[in-house]
Amino acid sequence: MNTVIDRIHLDHRNTEQLLRIIEQETDHFDTGEFTNLPLLADLMHYFVNYPDLYHHPLEDQIFALLKRKAPALAGKVDQLYSEHVSMGEASESLQELVTELQGNAVTPRNRIVKAFRDYLRQYREHIDKEEKELIPAAAKALDNSDWIQLEKQFATNADPLFGQILQRQYQTLYKVIMAEAGK
Ligand SMILES: [Fe+2]
């Protein structure tokens, strides 16, 4: 039982649920159907804030230990670090795009659809690399005292969407996700 790795897996599953909702809304937008812009705004609000506040700092700590214990993986770890930064920037630019759309900005539909699909692909590839390569490598390379130290550092974090404390702005999104999970 490794609560830190469990937490990373849970974050990734939750993120995949949210990415599917972004994908549905992107498909709606692409085909000219009703697109739930407030929902997209909530999603982007989440993606701009949550990963950099909670998820990436924890992963960065795991990967820093991994890099020390398995130097052969340093290149892959550095690549993930830089993806954490570039994904944060991509989230911010999509959040701005949604704000523009809500303000009725005239932005070409195909540019918006491409931006969202590129983002979805980048996010999924990133999670895939972590789940298939780096997290299993960390599970092997790190020892018990490493995980205890990481658990302590992480104990104070709480996810506003999936944790016990639901912030008001996430309630609508939370219900959508729960409904989708009940399919
Ligand atoms: Fe991750």
Short mmCIF file of C-alpha atoms and ligand atoms in Angstrom, two decimals:
data_model
loop_
_atom_site.label_atom_id
_atom_site.label_comp_id
_atom_site.label_asym_id
_atom_site.label_seq_id
_atom_site.Cartn_x
_atom_site.Cartn_y
_atom_site.Cartn_z
CA MET A 1 0.00 0.00 0.00
CA ASN A 2 1.55 3.27 -1.13
CA THR A 3 -0.70 6.24 -0.46
CA VAL A 4 1.41 8.65 -2.51
CA ILE A 5 1.24 6.49 -5.63
CA ASP A 6 -2.46 5.84 -4.97
CA ARG A 7 -2.99 9.59 -4.85
CA ILE A 8 -1.15 10.10 -8.16
CA HIS A 9 -3.23 7.35 -9.82
CA LEU A 10 -6.45 8.87 -8.44
CA ASP A 11 -5.47 12.33 -9.70
CA HIS A 12 -4.77 10.86 -13.13
CA ARG A 13 -8.12 9.03 -13.25
CA ASN A 14 -9.93 12.20 -12.20
CA THR A 15 -8.00 14.20 -14.78
CA GLU A 16 -8.92 11.69 -17.49
CA GLN A 17 -12.61 12.12 -16.57
CA LEU A 18 -12.26 15.87 -16.90
CA LEU A 19 -10.38 15.57 -20.20
CA ARG A 20 -13.25 13.46 -21.56
CA ILE A 21 -15.67 16.26 -20.68
CA ILE A 22 -13.42 18.84 -22.37
CA GLU A 23 -13.35 16.52 -25.38
CA GLN A 24 -17.16 16.26 -25.47
CA GLU A 25 -17.51 20.04 -25.35
CA THR A 26 -14.83 20.41 -28.05
CA ASP A 27 -16.77 17.97 -30.25
CA HIS A 28 -19.98 19.96 -29.62
CA PHE A 29 -18.21 23.18 -30.54
CA ASP A 30 -16.69 21.59 -33.65
CA THR A 31 -20.07 20.42 -34.95
CA GLY A 32 -21.87 23.64 -34.04
CA GLU A 33 -23.93 22.06 -31.24
CA PHE A 34 -24.59 23.85 -27.96
CA THR A 35 -21.30 24.22 -26.10
CA ASN A 36 -21.40 24.65 -22.35
CA LEU A 37 -18.96 27.55 -21.98
CA PRO A 38 -19.47 28.02 -18.21
CA LEU A 39 -18.59 24.35 -17.78
CA LEU A 40 -15.50 24.76 -19.98
CA ALA A 41 -14.55 27.83 -17.94
CA ASP A 42 -14.85 25.78 -14.72
CA LEU A 43 -12.75 23.01 -16.26
CA MET A 44 -10.03 25.42 -17.33
CA HIS A 45 -10.14 27.11 -13.94
CA TYR A 46 -9.47 23.70 -12.45
CA PHE A 47 -6.67 22.85 -14.90
CA VAL A 48 -4.95 26.20 -14.39
CA ASN A 49 -4.94 25.82 -10.63
CA TYR A 50 -5.10 22.28 -9.36
CA PRO A 51 -2.14 20.61 -11.14
CA ASP A 52 0.34 23.34 -10.22
CA LEU A 53 -0.93 23.64 -6.65
CA TYR A 54 -1.10 19.96 -5.73
CA HIS A 55 -0.38 17.40 -8.39
CA HIS A 56 2.80 18.53 -10.14
CA PRO A 57 4.65 19.55 -6.94
CA LEU A 58 4.13 16.04 -5.57
CA GLU A 59 5.24 14.42 -8.82
CA ASP A 60 8.23 16.75 -9.03
CA GLN A 61 9.34 15.60 -5.57
CA ILE A 62 8.92 11.94 -6.52
CA PHE A 63 10.84 12.46 -9.77
CA ALA A 64 13.65 14.40 -8.04
CA LEU A 65 14.23 11.36 -5.81
CA LEU A 66 13.95 9.06 -8.82
CA LYS A 67 16.55 11.07 -10.72
CA ARG A 68 18.96 10.74 -7.82
CA LYS A 69 18.41 6.99 -7.45
CA ALA A 70 18.17 6.09 -11.12
CA PRO A 71 20.38 8.60 -13.00
CA ALA A 72 19.77 6.78 -16.28
CA LEU A 73 16.22 8.20 -16.18
CA ALA A 74 17.37 11.82 -15.75
CA GLY A 75 16.56 12.74 -19.36
CA LYS A 76 13.00 11.43 -19.07
CA VAL A 77 12.48 13.14 -15.73
CA ASP A 78 13.71 16.48 -17.10
CA GLN A 79 11.33 16.09 -20.03
CA LEU A 80 8.40 15.65 -17.62
CA TYR A 81 9.46 18.70 -15.60
CA SER A 82 9.41 20.84 -18.71
CA GLU A 83 6.04 19.38 -19.73
CA HIS A 84 4.61 20.42 -16.35
CA VAL A 85 5.62 23.99 -17.17
CA SER A 86 4.40 23.93 -20.77
CA MET A 87 1.09 22.31 -19.78
CA GLY A 88 0.52 25.03 -17.20
CA GLU A 89 1.08 27.63 -19.92
CA ALA A 90 -1.22 25.77 -22.32
CA SER A 91 -3.94 25.64 -19.63
CA GLU A 92 -3.67 29.39 -19.13
CA SER A 93 -3.91 30.12 -22.84
CA LEU A 94 -7.01 27.88 -23.18
CA GLN A 95 -8.57 29.58 -20.18
CA GLU A 96 -8.04 32.92 -21.97
CA LEU A 97 -9.57 31.45 -25.12
CA VAL A 98 -12.71 30.38 -23.19
CA THR A 99 -12.94 33.87 -21.67
CA GLU A 100 -12.73 35.34 -25.20
CA LEU A 101 -15.48 32.99 -26.37
CA GLN A 102 -17.69 33.97 -23.45
CA GLY A 103 -17.17 37.58 -24.51
CA ASN A 104 -18.35 36.68 -28.03
CA ALA A 105 -14.91 37.20 -29.55
CA VAL A 106 -14.70 36.27 -33.20
CA THR A 107 -12.10 33.52 -33.11
CA PRO A 108 -12.00 31.04 -35.99
CA ARG A 109 -13.74 27.82 -34.94
CA ASN A 110 -11.02 25.58 -36.38
CA ARG A 111 -8.30 27.39 -34.42
CA ILE A 112 -10.19 26.83 -31.18
CA VAL A 113 -10.92 23.17 -31.94
CA LYS A 114 -7.26 22.56 -32.83
CA ALA A 115 -6.04 24.26 -29.65
CA PHE A 116 -8.27 22.05 -27.48
CA ARG A 117 -7.44 18.84 -29.34
CA ASP A 118 -3.69 19.56 -29.16
CA TYR A 119 -4.09 20.15 -25.43
CA LEU A 120 -6.02 16.90 -24.91
CA ARG A 121 -3.41 14.93 -26.82
CA GLN A 122 -0.52 16.54 -24.93
CA TYR A 123 -2.18 15.91 -21.56
CA ARG A 124 -3.00 12.29 -22.31
CA GLU A 125 0.50 11.54 -23.65
CA HIS A 126 1.99 13.10 -20.55
CA ILE A 127 -0.15 11.06 -18.13
CA ASP A 128 0.57 7.95 -20.16
CA LYS A 129 4.34 8.43 -19.80
CA GLU A 130 3.99 8.93 -16.06
CA GLU A 131 1.69 5.96 -15.56
CA LYS A 132 3.59 3.52 -17.79
CA GLU A 133 7.20 4.51 -17.20
CA LEU A 134 8.08 6.97 -14.47
CA ILE A 135 5.70 6.03 -11.66
CA PRO A 136 6.48 2.29 -11.97
CA ALA A 137 10.20 3.18 -12.03
CA ALA A 138 9.75 5.28 -8.87
CA ALA A 139 7.84 2.44 -7.19
CA LYS A 140 10.92 0.26 -7.71
CA ALA A 141 13.68 2.79 -7.02
CA LEU A 142 12.38 4.64 -3.95
CA ASP A 143 12.47 3.02 -0.53
CA ASN A 144 10.08 3.12 2.40
CA SER A 145 11.64 6.14 4.06
CA ASP A 146 11.33 8.10 0.78
CA TRP A 147 7.60 7.38 0.60
CA ILE A 148 7.06 8.24 4.27
CA GLN A 149 8.79 11.58 3.71
CA LEU A 150 6.67 12.24 0.60
CA GLU A 151 3.48 11.30 2.46
CA LYS A 152 4.26 13.80 5.20
CA GLN A 153 4.85 16.57 2.69
CA PHE A 154 1.62 15.74 0.92
CA ALA A 155 -0.61 15.28 3.97
CA THR A 156 -1.73 18.90 4.06
CA ASN A 157 -2.94 19.00 0.44
CA ALA A 158 -6.64 18.68 -0.38
CA ASP A 159 -8.18 18.57 -3.85
CA PRO A 160 -11.01 21.12 -4.01
CA LEU A 161 -12.91 19.11 -6.59
CA PHE A 162 -12.59 15.49 -5.51
CA GLY A 163 -11.81 15.94 -1.84
CA GLN A 164 -14.24 16.42 1.00
CA ILE A 165 -14.29 20.18 0.77
CA LEU A 166 -16.12 21.20 -2.37
CA GLN A 167 -15.64 24.80 -3.22
CA ARG A 168 -18.78 26.44 -4.51
CA GLN A 169 -17.47 27.06 -8.03
CA TYR A 170 -16.73 23.36 -8.49
CA GLN A 171 -20.13 22.01 -7.47
CA THR A 172 -21.70 22.10 -10.92
CA LEU A 173 -18.68 20.41 -12.44
CA TYR A 174 -18.59 17.84 -9.68
CA LYS A 175 -22.23 16.84 -10.38
CA VAL A 176 -21.50 16.47 -14.09
CA ILE A 177 -18.55 14.21 -13.33
CA MET A 178 -20.51 12.10 -10.87
CA ALA A 179 -23.34 11.74 -13.41
CA GLU A 180 -20.85 10.70 -16.04
CA ALA A 181 -19.24 8.18 -13.70
CA GLY A 182 -22.68 6.63 -13.12
CA LYS A 183 -23.10 5.76 -16.83
FE FE B 1 0.69 13.59 -13.46
#
